[in-house]
């Protein structure tokens, strides 16, 4: 009798052990992998860790250039620092600045004529410079420097080559605006209003629930992230975004006006007025800070109100649709060639483009002393994009339609006549006339440059059937005649950086080829001579020997396509046989099949890779198809997305057929991948085709019902076209995704639409239907990735996935 309880106790213990083992088995089956950070193969590691090539900026006189050393990747610990995510902003709560930025870590002055380089004395230790601006006479350059606890402004004297801090109070960059030069000795900027020690403390418990309501008003907003979500968020936003305007003259600070939430402050050309936008309460819970209620006003240079121009409502009320706008004034700015004249645009159609009207927009101007009413300047039949004054009384007016993919530029003469200069499809790269270059006017403001009083100087990419061959042309606004000044010559890819002297035609270009690292050249067009002014070394010698070619092919509906094909060093198709293929792409919408068929990009660029590139895998024995074209065409009344999936499949089939026919790609070992909309494409291809061995989808959106008011160029809502949304959503077809898919997403993705939950839910759906899928969430990362550890691990994950499911899916005679 005494042993009975012991037996029962042993049985009970055995049951507990069995239960524990069963629980452990289940946890091994369903738990997430918890692994430490890994690194990719050495060839890839060395490439991604290469030191960035410096950036450059030139003075307009062509005397000096500043060479700017760029920061390398931050650590994951850097990203883990305190961060506030409110009102669509990401704020460092310790220094009143953005929490995520790239910086300049070194500045060198170089004399262009002699080539001599000089260090700058007085730069802060651990330099984190940004927002560099030349002074009006270009004898100085100012920049912000970020520390853990403050943001300061330094000014470099170019001739003495010395830098000095000029501010006493810390600068506030929460809303982005850094500073502006008033004159050669004075700066205007927004300073911190209250120290961090006064930051509001979050209550342990709220005073009540968070309530939002709508009383019959249409407010269809995009799926923004990091929005205000509570009354305490409102308090925090107000604390961090409130600034004090300061005028700083040679280090002497004067406060201007009262503290407020200034979202934009612009100095008038004559330096007598400020055009100010001030954010007002209540703050929105549906849109970001850029769409909050605000007041547009003109003040004097002491911030005393001269005239209130408008009380602007929240952008919550913006009607959905590509060419619809908020029924309110927009685009306030100073005219460049007038002392102090404000220009803005207003809708005449209540913001609804489908209203049948002769004119949809009007532009107005109001000149100092701003006592009268506004004067109507011009009306346009399409949505007005911009009004730019060429001379005092003559303007360029740009209008167009995003839905129709059209844009038109006209000239408005002093007598009020409108003459169309350029009317084109925004998709037609071959006939893109370029962008007008500018020169400083008497007020020191950049305005379109006119040679001989009528010839615009146009800089363009020069798309052609041979690829991009950038150009510098003139366009006569009287005769509409185009003349070539200069054009890049094969086998180079050379772009115009700036024009130093329009009379002598001295320009600075950036020149590269398949074998030459990009460097800057001083080019004398009239004398047909060029001199290198930088000699940056090859940052990634591990890429040399890899070959690149632009390949073209046709899909089944007749649309011509292209891709950049990269092949491994030393590879020979006859000797080594077909390779495993990695295809990377991002779909684009077109309204014309002819425009979609145009060749884009250049075959003459130097092979360089950034962290997100798939070209790394050319070092690992893969054939790489980068920039693989996946056009989505909808001509006439047809919408591109009406047969989105079919067009994806046609493009994929054509690409695979091409590399297989060339003998360089094994059609049975092809992977596809993309980032953002490219990830969306990838998931659709795996759901609806059997063309691929594996897929890589980074930071995508997969359930279009979660972006119900439109996405990309789709302006129909979910309720208007539910069949389109459902057909295009890989989530709706997760049961068909059986091809192995690697999903990667930043844990703190802030891109509208690509919430991390998009990847979480698709992963669960594929897993729930027995698919092969792996989901990697990168700590603290946004839509693009930044931290060294996360990037190296991402590359390791991709390498493991490709080798397991593609490269080793069948035998290959070519293994590096």
CSV table of N, CA and C in Angstrom, one decimal, residues 113 158 170 179 187 196 322 397 436 749 775 785 798:
chain,number,residue,atom,x,y,z
A,113,UNK,N,41.7,74.7,-61.1
A,113,UNK,CA,42.7,75.1,-62.1
A,113,UNK,C,44.1,74.4,-61.9
A,158,UNK,N,36.3,79.6,-47.7
A,158,UNK,CA,37.0,78.9,-48.7
A,158,UNK,C,38.4,79.4,-48.9
A,170,UNK,N,21.0,75.4,-30.3
A,170,UNK,CA,20.9,74.2,-31.2
A,170,UNK,C,19.9,74.4,-32.3
A,179,UNK,N,18.6,75.5,-43.1
A,179,UNK,CA,18.9,77.0,-43.0
A,179,UNK,C,18.9,77.6,-44.4
A,187,UNK,N,22.6,84.1,-41.9
A,187,UNK,CA,21.8,82.8,-42.1
A,187,UNK,C,20.5,82.9,-41.4
A,196,UNK,N,15.7,69.4,-24.2
A,196,UNK,CA,15.2,68.0,-24.0
A,196,UNK,C,14.8,67.8,-22.6
A,322,UNK,N,-5.4,60.1,-59.6
A,322,UNK,CA,-4.1,60.6,-59.9
A,322,UNK,C,-4.0,62.1,-60.2
A,397,UNK,N,4.9,77.6,-68.3
A,397,UNK,CA,3.8,77.0,-67.6
A,397,UNK,C,3.8,75.5,-67.9
A,436,UNK,N,15.5,72.2,-68.6
A,436,UNK,CA,16.3,73.5,-68.7
A,436,UNK,C,17.3,73.7,-67.6
A,749,UNK,N,9.5,49.3,-41.4
A,749,UNK,CA,9.2,49.9,-42.7
A,749,UNK,C,8.2,51.0,-42.6
A,775,UNK,N,10.8,33.6,-43.8
A,775,UNK,CA,10.6,35.1,-43.5
A,775,UNK,C,11.6,35.6,-42.6
A,785,UNK,N,17.3,49.4,-46.4
A,785,UNK,CA,18.1,48.9,-45.3
A,785,UNK,C,19.4,49.6,-45.1
A,798,UNK,N,20.1,35.5,-48.8
A,798,UNK,CA,19.9,35.3,-50.3
A,798,UNK,C,20.8,34.3,-50.9
